[in-house]
Amino acid sequence: MEDIFNLRYALDTFYFLVSGALVMWMAAGFAMLEAGLVRSKNTAEILTKNIALYAIACIMYMVMGYNIMYPADGNGYIPAFDFSFMFGGDNVPAEVLATSADGWYDGSYYSGMSDFFFQVVFVATAMSIVSGAVAERMKLWSFLIFAVFMTGFIYPMQGYWKWGGGFLDGLGFNDFAGSGVVHLCGATAALAGVLLLGARKGKYTADGKINAIPGANMPLATLGTFILWLGWFGFNGGSELVISNVEEANAVAAVFVNTNAAAAGGVIAGLITARLLFGKADLTMALNGALAGLVAITAEPLAPTPLWATLVGAIGGIIVVFSIVTLDKIRIDDPVGAISVHGIVGMWGLLAVPMSNTDANFVAQLIGLGTIFVWTFVASFIIWLVIKLIMGIRVSEQEEYEGVDLAECGLEAYPEFTGTKGSGL
Amino acid sequence: MEDIFNLRYALDTFYFLVSGALVMWMAAGFAMLEAGLVRSKNTAEILTKNIALYAIACIMYMVMGYNIMYPADGNGYIPAFDFSFMFGGDNVPAEVLATSADGWYDGSYYSGMSDFFFQVVFVATAMSIVSGAVAERMKLWSFLIFAVFMTGFIYPMQGYWKWGGGFLDGLGFNDFAGSGVVHLCGATAALAGVLLLGARKGKYTADGKINAIPGANMPLATLGTFILWLGWFGFNGGSELVISNVEEANAVAAVFVNTNAAAAGGVIAGLITARLLFGKADLTMALNGALAGLVAITAEPLAPTPLWATLVGAIGGIIVVFSIVTLDKIRIDDPVGAISVHGIVGMWGLLAVPMSNTDANFVAQLIGLGTIFVWTFVASFIIWLVIKLIMGIRVSEQEEYEGVDLAECGLEAYPEFTGTKGSGL
Amino acid sequence: MEDIFNLRYALDTFYFLVSGALVMWMAAGFAMLEAGLVRSKNTAEILTKNIALYAIACIMYMVMGYNIMYPADGNGYIPAFDFSFMFGGDNVPAEVLATSADGWYDGSYYSGMSDFFFQVVFVATAMSIVSGAVAERMKLWSFLIFAVFMTGFIYPMQGYWKWGGGFLDGLGFNDFAGSGVVHLCGATAALAGVLLLGARKGKYTADGKINAIPGANMPLATLGTFILWLGWFGFNGGSELVISNVEEANAVAAVFVNTNAAAAGGVIAGLITARLLFGKADLTMALNGALAGLVAITAEPLAPTPLWATLVGAIGGIIVVFSIVTLDKIRIDDPVGAISVHGIVGMWGLLAVPMSNTDANFVAQLIGLGTIFVWTFVASFIIWLVIKLIMGIRVSEQEEYEGVDLAECGLEAYPEFTGTKGSGL
């Protein structure tokens, strides 16, 4: 039996590591998506933000976030955390391995290090959502300081309440892979930042006009979407946590199929909605539709039939188009649509869970949604505000006009391509 | 023993899911390859086509394609199909699991959902081949309607004849991972479309001149090729179907080595052939050589030695250069070389099988090749023709001149880069 | 027991193949990184070099490199090599499988073909390092001829001394995944080439000025870095070689965590160092920091705690910035910083091993470092010199001015973007 246990442990660990690597790849997806959707003069800076926020997420989650989110103890609201993880030793506890071969393994163990690896890339995903929404006008270092608090404290706290076994978990709140814990959380932090930051110069004019500010590089945005789609198989597929028997393997496979189906539904719905509203097959809405489908299915990718998963994604794809239009109308300037894709559609994902999963109920979903939103909004708003008061969060008007690349990074993203055409609005 | 069965099932399912994810990634590869090889004014539209066709493939194969290709019953020519898959329940049949632990497992089971996931990404691959060949002048929505028929019916029918256990399989036709079923099929549908569509304006002049129309973004085309190369390890490697014992694991490993070797052979052969013919190390021919090597080995990546695999790929790399030149001479305008790479070299791949696999014979290979070609060409031609008669398949001359991006998608792929230089031929 | 052995063998083989596929993906990473960091007029050529060198590495390592590096016999200095691999048959030896079920398997077997696949992509990595350093002025075909010798002979020889069980291994030299064997080796071959080649025109002026020559495409360089980061999980994670029991699975997971942590440390350190030195958050230094962190941890990604791994990477990130500045001062022109990232930081990685791994010692590390450097430098210098004497290694001044794309490849990488702006320095 010991050999079987060893093998199960190894397979589950390997599955977790592969899933984590796919989620890590999503960091590249966000970087490419956002770099494609901003103007060329702000591209190097958004790339810098994306790679730096990923690095900060990895360091802060190692230093304290992981211990907050999965504490040795806690009362369901406040975790009893420590700083042990960064000093290592977080694989299978010795006392577990010391028991007899028949006793130590209950079919749900895998390397603790692989668990950390999988969790840490989720934190980075949540933070990546923020960078797009505040693009083209936020100070680089103010953003990075916010990332320290977000990934070390704000995200892990609400993560503890659900996945760490806290009070939201006790209430019966369902969120399989994080429509709420990851996507709504990231979008809410973004919203708080955008409200304090204001819109880009020239986006909304005094006479009520809304100017479209086209992204500089559509192939890059499309590549980013495909990367995210691929990475989502790790994001949702890995969230089943184990794969090493028939039932679990079937579950993981169903999650893959449904995740893919929802994205497909989102693409078609986004494209057709855009065609009906704008008269054109707007590529950016197809991309946002794909991402909306993925966000929507993330709260419950296991229970639906493939057809229902497609519909959940398609409804997400319709919602996202209307949400983007509406946010523009109320002058919330989100250059890449991140608040709509991850926030509004994240809410839809949470509320859709009880429609396919009979163990879920709307009341618990609403409490979870509300808790994540209120906590993240209030905590983020305070942090953003303090940063704003101390060092400012917005670049100068001159820097914004010339592009943040030169001001913040001292280089251009495409020095040979844009000539004089890329300057200004 | 039950534990062993569980683990084998889990490992084989996981292997299938990882392979499927790699093939899904090929959708990004085709999108980048094609976006790099067209002019900037037609880039957003080809990206839209690529993500939308992938979504359509996923939906149509879920609704009916999978049930056509792998029916519960059928006479080898016509499958007895139904619409059951989209309503779920397609994992391990209950009666199988209900048998005794020693009896239910014969070493070849894996999650039915993982099988669907692997198969559905193949359909998308076949359809992706089409989009490149008809680029820069076909109407977006006409293309997408064709995709509905191709992925829901044309591809699954011939897939049934071989992989679904139909008459081609009975004849001894060998096609390990789809040089014929996937690549030749896609290229043939593309050829039918191109013949009805005609060449791009300015490609061939009345005085017999052939104008080169360079692609706008070589790094993108190269990235696409590398993505496809990586994805092909899932495409061919996953087609062994199981991995969970010594023999199967050895087979999968040999497939990886040979797939890689053939691509390497194709690169060098394509590059040297181009050098000899044109006097320059034409990057696009190195890329086409890589893809040709991959297509060529796909029909039989298991039996060859590494050296023979390299040669099969190298011959593919030589063929593809001559094929591209020849198609241009007979005025078949294929902007990305898809018909040559996937069609002509796909045929070479099928015919090369008996040279390394003693179980194969040329007659069966020719019958398979001919059947796939005739079926796909006739069925596709009819669908393209009906679409042409009802709604047209070609954009107006003015739209073609201005670029299909503005006409179809209402946006530009690179609004800041091209200035006035990108317009016109 | 036989079933268990079969499963372990299959899981270890699969883990090896997945790791190898991730390392293969690094070829795309180097291609994108280098293409982003050169000027647009030299982009197509660097892409051609990258895909061609990968193909050459695969062919040469198949023909002779693998048999040199892992010979059937040898005296620790000179291997007794043959040409057997390319003719196949390199999976589990028959005599091993023929022994009794209890006897054949000692827990460390996997498919020989999977071993080749994993090893061959490492060779390509070493060679990829060279192409960046000699970019923008070396003749394409001279470079490719060097690649033949490097991948078929120079790299495999020193690989044999360590990983093939040669004298460096016997001395207790530690190099887990190749800070020395792969990265220092590649960087040293690059250095030899750069010294013979000279700097790019206009880089250093007679009055002692150093001109910055900015890369044309920062999103591409960032994408390349993310690809390399992802691929490194295969590079380091796969170098544990087996995963199929608790201890090994824990080790692989720790390697993933530490690899990621080192890269994160490198990003932050590189970014802050650049901010302090140059006053700006230089994106290219964040990217080089990430790569430096990865190179630094590669010699020992298993023994450190996550915190120590982060520090090892961070020190690498600091070193790389100073190294790049210093090489420029002594007029060694390396357009992408490859010698600093892989060579100087590779040395740091080797010397850092004894700080966390008590089985290692500084003397053995220094001997290994010195041996790899001296062998690779001398052998590479001779090959470069012979190529220079016979056919030249540098393009003409006119070709360099116009860009090597037109001269070598006969096409432009971005024909519509650069207008007249991309020409000249």
Coordinates of N, CA and C in Angstrom, one line a residue, chain A residues 19 24 28 34 53 66 100 147 160 173 191 200 244 272 280 296 374 411 417:
Chain A
S19 N -0.6 22.7 -12.9 CA -1.7 23.7 -12.8 C -1.1 25.0 -12.4
M24 N 0.7 30.7 -13.4 CA 1.8 31.6 -13.5 C 1.9 32.3 -14.9
A28 N 1.8 36.5 -17.8 CA 2.2 36.9 -19.2 C 1.0 37.4 -20.0
E34 N -2.9 43.9 -21.5 CA -2.9 45.3 -21.1 C -1.9 46.1 -22.0
L53 N 4.7 43.6 -10.3 CA 3.6 43.2 -9.4 C 3.6 41.7 -9.2
Y66 N 0.6 33.9 2.7 CA 0.3 32.5 2.8 C -0.1 32.1 4.2
S100 N 1.9 4.9 10.4 CA 2.1 3.7 9.7 C 1.7 3.9 8.2
A147 N 0.5 47.3 -4.3 CA 0.6 45.9 -4.5 C 1.1 45.1 -3.3
Y160 N -8.7 33.9 3.4 CA -8.8 33.1 4.6 C -10.3 32.8 4.9
F173 N -20.9 29.5 1.5 CA -20.6 30.3 0.3 C -19.8 29.4 -0.6
L191 N -11.4 49.2 -8.7 CA -12.4 50.3 -8.7 C -12.1 51.4 -7.7
R200 N -8.6 59.3 -17.6 CA -7.4 59.9 -18.4 C -7.8 61.2 -19.0
S244 N -6.2 12.0 -8.3 CA -5.6 10.6 -8.4 C -6.6 9.4 -8.2
I272 N -21.4 38.9 -31.1 CA -22.7 39.2 -31.6 C -23.3 40.5 -30.9
K280 N -20.4 46.5 -35.9 CA -19.1 45.9 -36.3 C -18.7 44.8 -35.4
A296 N -16.9 34.0 -15.5 CA -18.2 33.6 -15.1 C -18.3 32.1 -14.6
V374 N -17.2 44.6 0.1 CA -17.1 45.6 1.1 C -15.7 45.6 1.7
L411 N 12.4 55.0 -21.1 CA 12.6 54.4 -22.4 C 11.3 54.3 -23.1
F417 N 8.7 52.8 -34.2 CA 7.5 52.6 -34.9 C 6.6 53.8 -35.0

